[in-house]
Every structure is written in C-alpha cells, then in structure tokens.
Amino acid sequence: MNPVVAVIDIGSNSIKVLVATRREDGRIESLKAHTIDARISAGISQAVPRLSEDGMSRGLSAIQDLLALAVPFSPTTTVLVATSAVRDAANGPEFRERVLTATGHTIRILTGDEEADLIGRGLTCDPALAHLRDFYVFDLGGGSLECLAFRDRRIEQELSLKLGCVRMTEKFITDPHAPLVTKECTALALHVRDEFKRAGFRFNLGAAEAVFTGGTFTSVRVIKAALHQVKLEDTSALVSLETLTDLLDEVGPLTLEERKGIPGMPAARADVFPAALITVVTVADFGLFDRFHHSLYNLRWGLAASALA
C-alpha cells in the first residue's frame, strides 16, 4: 500500500485538509479534501496582531474536525502548517500550544518564502498547467498574497506581501456591511501597486500567462457556476479580467446582506470579497494580464508532494 499523507493548512481565512497518496505513475492523487471557513485572522491588520479568543476556538474546532475526516484513510504522515495569521500574531505560540495539547500534533509555522515555494511546488502538480513553461503565480489568502515567477517551470522569484483580503478589508474598508466607498477602493488599489513597487517584484517574463489560486478565485467560479446552473468543474478555469471587473461592479454597490444573496456567494467570504476583487484586478492591471488561469493545486498539494517524495 502506498503511503498516505494528511495535510492541514491553517490559513487566515480558512482551514483546509488534503488527504493524498502518490500513484504508481508518480502523480499525487487526492483521496479527500475539505475546507472550513474559520476566519482566525480577525484583527490581523492591527499594529500588534493578535488572534482573538473566538478565532482560536474556531480554529481549534476546525482542525479537530478535519483531523477526524482524515482518520478513515489511515494517514502514515500528518502535517499541520500555519501561514500569515499565526505567523504574524503575537499570541501565535499560545495557539500552537492549544492545538498540540488538544490533538497531539505540532503546527509548523511557514515563513513567507517557504509558503510561496510550497505553493509553487503544488502548482506543478496540476495537469491542466503542464503546458506552461514561463508563468506567474499569485495566491491570495486572508493575510498575505504570495507572488511567484516561473522560468522554464523553475521558480525564479518568490515573494510574500501582506495584501491578504482580510488584512486589506480591515485596513481600508471602514464598513464592510455597506456598499463600497470609491475613495477607499482607490486607496486600497494604490496600496497594492505601491507594495509591488516597494518589494521590487519583476514582471519580466515577456508575454507569459498568470495563474491565481486561493478562495477568491474559487468563489468567482462558484458564482459563475451558479449563474449557469452547472458545477464548478464545468466552468472554465480561465477567468478573464472583464469577468472580474464586471463582478466587482456588481458587488460594489451592494450591502453585505445583498452580497450574500448573490447565487453561489460564500456567506463567510462576502465581507472580504470586494477587497479581494480589488486586489486581484489591481494585480492584473499592474502586471498587464487580461486573464488568469485558476488552479486548485496550491499549498496543500505542495506539502503533500514534499511529504510523499
């Protein structure tokens, strides 16, 4: 029997599990995948970020539920990792201790560079992207935006920017329950552009394609699927800039409750969805992209590939 790995990714906005094995042909095969929107990152934009008591409770409960989902597959290895929210929180060590006490598992805190590198490794597991040689990858989470550039399918640049959708909502959107305010949207977009300039990320691959991963793009495709009354997997993984800007124009004038009423809109993401779209559209404008490939193969897949190497 081939080894089985269970990977739990403790993100800022959601906590996910992937149970996987390596097939005889060398490809990673998913046996089980599930996501819980736990939002442990509330308050992440503060000068001294801290995980709230409620956030830690939700996080621990989600981790326990996801570990239970993995049990029937008898994983030979179980890996727990945390990203921006726990990495940046002053009380991140306290949360790690709670999880260790309750589950017996130690959380590995990934650096921004480690996170970006593993996302890149995960992307190379996606058979739909096998034709891409030179390309960019962006992974938008609740706390950070991971940015990578691949040349001949090897990582040439990797960068972690504090541009996650929860962080940007807290920083720029005064009232997430209300329709968007133009000056706040403009300030957010300007901040994204300034961060790219400050960090020195280079868009120097020529006419290269770009890939986006993360819950925002999954939500975009779920909304698109609901509109056409099909399943997510029946929608195109190519998402145009026009689709993104049209959706931003649609959600911008709506209140939070009205956003939640959009068919397919995940209720737990409706408050941060506008800021996420602004960030994505700004990346497209700054990098001169007119479309993105969406992939579900990101951090968890990279961790699984590493554990099963």
Short mmCIF file of N, CA and C in Angstrom, two decimals, residues 187-303:
data_model
loop_
_atom_site.label_atom_id
_atom_site.label_comp_id
_atom_site.label_asym_id
_atom_site.label_seq_id
_atom_site.Cartn_x
_atom_site.Cartn_y
_atom_site.Cartn_z
N ALA A 187 -7.80 53.94 -2.58
CA ALA A 187 -6.68 53.85 -1.64
C ALA A 187 -6.15 52.43 -1.55
N LEU A 188 -7.05 51.45 -1.56
CA LEU A 188 -6.64 50.05 -1.50
C LEU A 188 -5.84 49.68 -2.74
N ALA A 189 -6.36 50.03 -3.91
CA ALA A 189 -5.67 49.71 -5.16
C ALA A 189 -4.29 50.38 -5.22
N LEU A 190 -4.21 51.61 -4.78
CA LEU A 190 -2.93 52.32 -4.77
C LEU A 190 -1.95 51.64 -3.83
N HIS A 191 -2.44 51.16 -2.69
CA HIS A 191 -1.58 50.47 -1.74
C HIS A 191 -1.02 49.18 -2.35
N VAL A 192 -1.86 48.44 -3.07
CA VAL A 192 -1.39 47.21 -3.71
C VAL A 192 -0.28 47.53 -4.71
N ARG A 193 -0.48 48.53 -5.54
CA ARG A 193 0.53 48.92 -6.52
C ARG A 193 1.82 49.36 -5.82
N ASP A 194 1.67 50.14 -4.75
CA ASP A 194 2.85 50.62 -4.02
C ASP A 194 3.64 49.48 -3.40
N GLU A 195 2.92 48.46 -2.89
CA GLU A 195 3.61 47.32 -2.29
C GLU A 195 4.40 46.54 -3.33
N PHE A 196 3.83 46.38 -4.51
CA PHE A 196 4.58 45.70 -5.58
C PHE A 196 5.82 46.48 -5.96
N LYS A 197 5.67 47.81 -6.08
CA LYS A 197 6.82 48.65 -6.43
C LYS A 197 7.89 48.59 -5.34
N ARG A 198 7.45 48.68 -4.08
CA ARG A 198 8.39 48.67 -2.96
C ARG A 198 9.15 47.35 -2.90
N ALA A 199 8.44 46.25 -3.11
CA ALA A 199 9.06 44.93 -2.98
C ALA A 199 9.94 44.59 -4.18
N GLY A 200 9.71 45.26 -5.30
CA GLY A 200 10.56 45.03 -6.47
C GLY A 200 10.26 43.76 -7.24
N PHE A 201 9.00 43.27 -7.15
CA PHE A 201 8.65 42.09 -7.94
C PHE A 201 8.72 42.45 -9.42
N ARG A 202 9.39 41.61 -10.20
CA ARG A 202 9.66 41.93 -11.60
C ARG A 202 8.72 41.16 -12.54
N PHE A 203 8.05 41.89 -13.39
CA PHE A 203 7.23 41.28 -14.44
C PHE A 203 8.06 41.27 -15.72
N ASN A 204 8.99 40.32 -15.79
CA ASN A 204 9.99 40.33 -16.85
C ASN A 204 10.04 39.04 -17.66
N LEU A 205 8.91 38.31 -17.70
CA LEU A 205 8.87 37.05 -18.44
C LEU A 205 8.33 37.22 -19.86
N GLY A 206 8.12 38.44 -20.28
CA GLY A 206 7.53 38.65 -21.59
C GLY A 206 6.04 38.38 -21.57
N ALA A 207 5.52 37.84 -22.65
CA ALA A 207 4.07 37.59 -22.76
C ALA A 207 3.71 36.28 -22.07
N ALA A 208 3.95 36.21 -20.77
CA ALA A 208 3.72 34.98 -20.01
C ALA A 208 2.31 34.96 -19.44
N GLU A 209 1.80 33.75 -19.21
CA GLU A 209 0.49 33.58 -18.59
C GLU A 209 0.61 33.79 -17.08
N ALA A 210 -0.53 33.93 -16.42
CA ALA A 210 -0.56 34.09 -14.97
C ALA A 210 -1.60 33.15 -14.38
N VAL A 211 -1.27 32.60 -13.23
CA VAL A 211 -2.14 31.66 -12.52
C VAL A 211 -2.53 32.28 -11.19
N PHE A 212 -3.79 32.12 -10.81
CA PHE A 212 -4.24 32.58 -9.49
C PHE A 212 -4.82 31.40 -8.74
N THR A 213 -4.49 31.31 -7.46
CA THR A 213 -5.07 30.29 -6.59
C THR A 213 -5.64 30.98 -5.36
N GLY A 214 -6.40 30.23 -4.58
CA GLY A 214 -6.98 30.78 -3.36
C GLY A 214 -8.50 30.87 -3.44
N GLY A 215 -9.11 31.13 -2.30
CA GLY A 215 -10.56 31.11 -2.18
C GLY A 215 -11.29 32.14 -3.00
N THR A 216 -10.66 33.27 -3.28
CA THR A 216 -11.33 34.31 -4.07
C THR A 216 -11.68 33.80 -5.46
N PHE A 217 -10.72 33.16 -6.12
CA PHE A 217 -10.99 32.67 -7.47
C PHE A 217 -11.94 31.48 -7.45
N THR A 218 -11.85 30.65 -6.41
CA THR A 218 -12.82 29.57 -6.28
C THR A 218 -14.22 30.15 -6.16
N SER A 219 -14.36 31.21 -5.36
CA SER A 219 -15.66 31.87 -5.20
C SER A 219 -16.16 32.45 -6.51
N VAL A 220 -15.27 33.07 -7.28
CA VAL A 220 -15.66 33.62 -8.59
C VAL A 220 -16.23 32.52 -9.48
N ARG A 221 -15.59 31.36 -9.50
CA ARG A 221 -16.07 30.28 -10.35
C ARG A 221 -17.35 29.65 -9.81
N VAL A 222 -17.49 29.60 -8.49
CA VAL A 222 -18.74 29.08 -7.91
C VAL A 222 -19.90 30.00 -8.27
N ILE A 223 -19.68 31.31 -8.20
CA ILE A 223 -20.71 32.27 -8.58
C ILE A 223 -21.06 32.12 -10.06
N LYS A 224 -20.03 31.96 -10.88
CA LYS A 224 -20.24 31.77 -12.32
C LYS A 224 -21.01 30.47 -12.58
N ALA A 225 -20.66 29.42 -11.83
CA ALA A 225 -21.35 28.14 -11.99
C ALA A 225 -22.82 28.25 -11.61
N ALA A 226 -23.09 28.97 -10.51
CA ALA A 226 -24.48 29.14 -10.06
C ALA A 226 -25.29 29.91 -11.10
N LEU A 227 -24.66 30.90 -11.73
CA LEU A 227 -25.34 31.69 -12.76
C LEU A 227 -25.78 30.82 -13.93
N HIS A 228 -24.94 29.86 -14.30
CA HIS A 228 -25.23 28.99 -15.44
C HIS A 228 -25.82 27.64 -15.01
N GLN A 229 -26.04 27.49 -13.70
CA GLN A 229 -26.64 26.28 -13.14
C GLN A 229 -25.84 25.02 -13.50
N VAL A 230 -24.53 25.12 -13.31
CA VAL A 230 -23.65 23.98 -13.52
C VAL A 230 -22.74 23.84 -12.31
N LYS A 231 -21.92 22.79 -12.28
CA LYS A 231 -20.95 22.60 -11.21
C LYS A 231 -19.68 23.40 -11.49
N LEU A 232 -18.92 23.69 -10.42
CA LEU A 232 -17.68 24.45 -10.58
C LEU A 232 -16.77 23.82 -11.63
N GLU A 233 -16.63 22.50 -11.59
CA GLU A 233 -15.71 21.84 -12.51
C GLU A 233 -16.17 21.93 -13.97
N ASP A 234 -17.42 22.34 -14.18
CA ASP A 234 -17.93 22.51 -15.54
C ASP A 234 -17.70 23.93 -16.07
N THR A 235 -17.15 24.81 -15.24
CA THR A 235 -16.83 26.17 -15.69
C THR A 235 -15.38 26.21 -16.16
N SER A 236 -15.07 27.19 -16.98
CA SER A 236 -13.70 27.33 -17.49
C SER A 236 -12.77 27.77 -16.37
N ALA A 237 -11.57 27.18 -16.36
CA ALA A 237 -10.55 27.59 -15.39
C ALA A 237 -9.84 28.86 -15.84
N LEU A 238 -10.16 29.35 -17.02
CA LEU A 238 -9.64 30.64 -17.49
C LEU A 238 -10.63 31.73 -17.12
N VAL A 239 -10.19 32.68 -16.32
CA VAL A 239 -11.06 33.77 -15.85
C VAL A 239 -10.52 35.08 -16.41
N SER A 240 -11.36 35.76 -17.18
CA SER A 240 -10.91 37.00 -17.83
C SER A 240 -10.95 38.17 -16.86
N LEU A 241 -10.14 39.17 -17.17
CA LEU A 241 -10.17 40.41 -16.39
C LEU A 241 -11.55 41.05 -16.49
N GLU A 242 -12.17 40.94 -17.65
CA GLU A 242 -13.52 41.50 -17.83
C GLU A 242 -14.51 40.86 -16.86
N THR A 243 -14.42 39.54 -16.68
CA THR A 243 -15.29 38.85 -15.73
C THR A 243 -15.09 39.40 -14.32
N LEU A 244 -13.84 39.62 -13.95
CA LEU A 244 -13.53 40.10 -12.60
C LEU A 244 -14.02 41.53 -12.39
N THR A 245 -13.80 42.39 -13.38
CA THR A 245 -14.24 43.78 -13.23
C THR A 245 -15.76 43.88 -13.25
N ASP A 246 -16.41 43.05 -14.07
CA ASP A 246 -17.88 43.04 -14.09
C ASP A 246 -18.43 42.61 -12.73
N LEU A 247 -17.79 41.61 -12.13
CA LEU A 247 -18.25 41.13 -10.82
C LEU A 247 -18.01 42.18 -9.75
N LEU A 248 -16.88 42.87 -9.83
CA LEU A 248 -16.61 43.95 -8.88
C LEU A 248 -17.64 45.06 -9.03
N ASP A 249 -17.99 45.39 -10.27
CA ASP A 249 -19.03 46.40 -10.50
C ASP A 249 -20.38 45.95 -9.94
N GLU A 250 -20.61 44.64 -9.94
CA GLU A 250 -21.88 44.11 -9.43
C GLU A 250 -21.93 44.15 -7.91
N VAL A 251 -20.84 43.75 -7.24
CA VAL A 251 -20.88 43.65 -5.77
C VAL A 251 -20.62 44.99 -5.09
N GLY A 252 -19.93 45.89 -5.78
CA GLY A 252 -19.55 47.17 -5.17
C GLY A 252 -20.71 47.96 -4.58
N PRO A 253 -21.82 48.11 -5.30
CA PRO A 253 -22.93 48.93 -4.78
C PRO A 253 -23.81 48.21 -3.76
N LEU A 254 -23.51 46.95 -3.46
CA LEU A 254 -24.39 46.15 -2.60
C LEU A 254 -23.97 46.22 -1.13
N THR A 255 -24.95 46.08 -0.26
CA THR A 255 -24.66 45.89 1.16
C THR A 255 -24.19 44.46 1.38
N LEU A 256 -23.67 44.18 2.57
CA LEU A 256 -23.21 42.83 2.87
C LEU A 256 -24.34 41.81 2.71
N GLU A 257 -25.52 42.13 3.23
CA GLU A 257 -26.64 41.19 3.13
C GLU A 257 -27.04 40.97 1.68
N GLU A 258 -26.96 42.01 0.87
CA GLU A 258 -27.29 41.86 -0.55
C GLU A 258 -26.23 41.01 -1.26
N ARG A 259 -24.97 41.17 -0.87
CA ARG A 259 -23.91 40.36 -1.46
C ARG A 259 -24.14 38.88 -1.14
N LYS A 260 -24.54 38.61 0.08
CA LYS A 260 -24.79 37.22 0.48
C LYS A 260 -25.91 36.60 -0.34
N GLY A 261 -26.76 37.43 -0.92
CA GLY A 261 -27.87 36.93 -1.72
C GLY A 261 -27.49 36.57 -3.15
N ILE A 262 -26.27 36.90 -3.56
CA ILE A 262 -25.81 36.52 -4.91
C ILE A 262 -25.68 35.00 -4.96
N PRO A 263 -26.33 34.33 -5.91
CA PRO A 263 -26.23 32.87 -6.00
C PRO A 263 -24.77 32.42 -6.09
N GLY A 264 -24.41 31.49 -5.21
CA GLY A 264 -23.05 30.95 -5.19
C GLY A 264 -22.09 31.69 -4.28
N MET A 265 -22.46 32.89 -3.83
CA MET A 265 -21.56 33.67 -2.97
C MET A 265 -21.40 32.99 -1.61
N PRO A 266 -20.18 32.60 -1.23
CA PRO A 266 -19.97 32.02 0.11
C PRO A 266 -20.24 33.09 1.18
N ALA A 267 -21.20 32.84 2.05
CA ALA A 267 -21.60 33.85 3.04
C ALA A 267 -20.42 34.27 3.91
N ALA A 268 -19.53 33.33 4.23
CA ALA A 268 -18.40 33.63 5.12
C ALA A 268 -17.35 34.51 4.46
N ARG A 269 -17.41 34.65 3.13
CA ARG A 269 -16.43 35.46 2.42
C ARG A 269 -17.01 36.76 1.86
N ALA A 270 -18.31 36.95 2.02
CA ALA A 270 -18.97 38.09 1.38
C ALA A 270 -18.43 39.43 1.87
N ASP A 271 -17.97 39.49 3.13
CA ASP A 271 -17.47 40.77 3.66
C ASP A 271 -16.11 41.15 3.09
N VAL A 272 -15.27 40.15 2.79
CA VAL A 272 -13.92 40.43 2.29
C VAL A 272 -13.82 40.29 0.77
N PHE A 273 -14.88 39.84 0.14
CA PHE A 273 -14.85 39.58 -1.30
C PHE A 273 -14.55 40.83 -2.13
N PRO A 274 -15.17 41.99 -1.83
CA PRO A 274 -14.85 43.18 -2.62
C PRO A 274 -13.38 43.58 -2.56
N ALA A 275 -12.79 43.58 -1.36
CA ALA A 275 -11.37 43.92 -1.23
C ALA A 275 -10.50 42.92 -1.98
N ALA A 276 -10.89 41.65 -1.94
CA ALA A 276 -10.15 40.63 -2.67
C ALA A 276 -10.19 40.90 -4.17
N LEU A 277 -11.38 41.23 -4.69
CA LEU A 277 -11.50 41.51 -6.12
C LEU A 277 -10.68 42.74 -6.52
N ILE A 278 -10.71 43.77 -5.69
CA ILE A 278 -9.91 44.97 -5.99
C ILE A 278 -8.43 44.61 -6.07
N THR A 279 -7.97 43.77 -5.15
CA THR A 279 -6.57 43.34 -5.14
C THR A 279 -6.23 42.58 -6.42
N VAL A 280 -7.09 41.64 -6.80
CA VAL A 280 -6.85 40.83 -8.00
C VAL A 280 -6.84 41.70 -9.25
N VAL A 281 -7.82 42.58 -9.38
CA VAL A 281 -7.90 43.46 -10.55
C VAL A 281 -6.68 44.37 -10.62
N THR A 282 -6.21 44.83 -9.47
CA THR A 282 -5.02 45.69 -9.45
C THR A 282 -3.78 44.92 -9.88
N VAL A 283 -3.66 43.66 -9.45
CA VAL A 283 -2.55 42.82 -9.90
C VAL A 283 -2.61 42.67 -11.42
N ALA A 284 -3.81 42.45 -11.96
CA ALA A 284 -3.97 42.31 -13.41
C ALA A 284 -3.55 43.58 -14.13
N ASP A 285 -3.99 44.72 -13.63
CA ASP A 285 -3.63 46.00 -14.25
C ASP A 285 -2.13 46.26 -14.18
N PHE A 286 -1.55 45.99 -13.01
CA PHE A 286 -0.13 46.27 -12.80
C PHE A 286 0.75 45.34 -13.64
N GLY A 287 0.33 44.06 -13.73
CA GLY A 287 1.12 43.08 -14.48
C GLY A 287 0.73 42.96 -15.94
N LEU A 288 -0.28 43.73 -16.36
CA LEU A 288 -0.77 43.73 -17.75
C LEU A 288 -1.31 42.36 -18.16
N PHE A 289 -2.11 41.76 -17.27
CA PHE A 289 -2.75 40.48 -17.57
C PHE A 289 -4.20 40.72 -17.96
N ASP A 290 -4.67 40.03 -19.01
CA ASP A 290 -6.08 40.16 -19.37
C ASP A 290 -6.89 38.93 -18.97
N ARG A 291 -6.20 37.95 -18.36
CA ARG A 291 -6.88 36.76 -17.87
C ARG A 291 -5.96 36.03 -16.89
N PHE A 292 -6.56 35.14 -16.12
CA PHE A 292 -5.81 34.28 -15.21
C PHE A 292 -6.27 32.84 -15.36
N HIS A 293 -5.34 31.90 -15.23
CA HIS A 293 -5.69 30.51 -15.05
C HIS A 293 -6.00 30.31 -13.57
N HIS A 294 -7.07 29.61 -13.25
CA HIS A 294 -7.35 29.28 -11.85
C HIS A 294 -6.94 27.84 -11.60
N SER A 295 -6.28 27.61 -10.49
CA SER A 295 -5.87 26.26 -10.11
C SER A 295 -6.23 26.00 -8.66
N LEU A 296 -6.64 24.78 -8.38
CA LEU A 296 -6.92 24.34 -7.01
C LEU A 296 -5.70 23.67 -6.38
N TYR A 297 -4.61 23.60 -7.14
CA TYR A 297 -3.40 22.92 -6.68
C TYR A 297 -2.46 23.97 -6.08
N ASN A 298 -2.55 24.17 -4.77
CA ASN A 298 -1.66 25.18 -4.18
C ASN A 298 -0.90 24.61 -2.99
N LEU A 299 -0.95 25.29 -1.85
CA LEU A 299 -0.07 24.95 -0.73
C LEU A 299 -0.22 23.51 -0.27
N ARG A 300 -1.45 23.05 -0.09
CA ARG A 300 -1.65 21.68 0.40
C ARG A 300 -1.01 20.65 -0.53
N TRP A 301 -1.13 20.89 -1.82
CA TRP A 301 -0.55 19.95 -2.79
C TRP A 301 0.97 19.98 -2.73
N GLY A 302 1.53 21.15 -2.54
CA GLY A 302 2.98 21.24 -2.41
C GLY A 302 3.49 20.50 -1.18
N LEU A 303 2.76 20.64 -0.08
CA LEU A 303 3.14 19.94 1.15
C LEU A 303 2.99 18.43 0.99
#
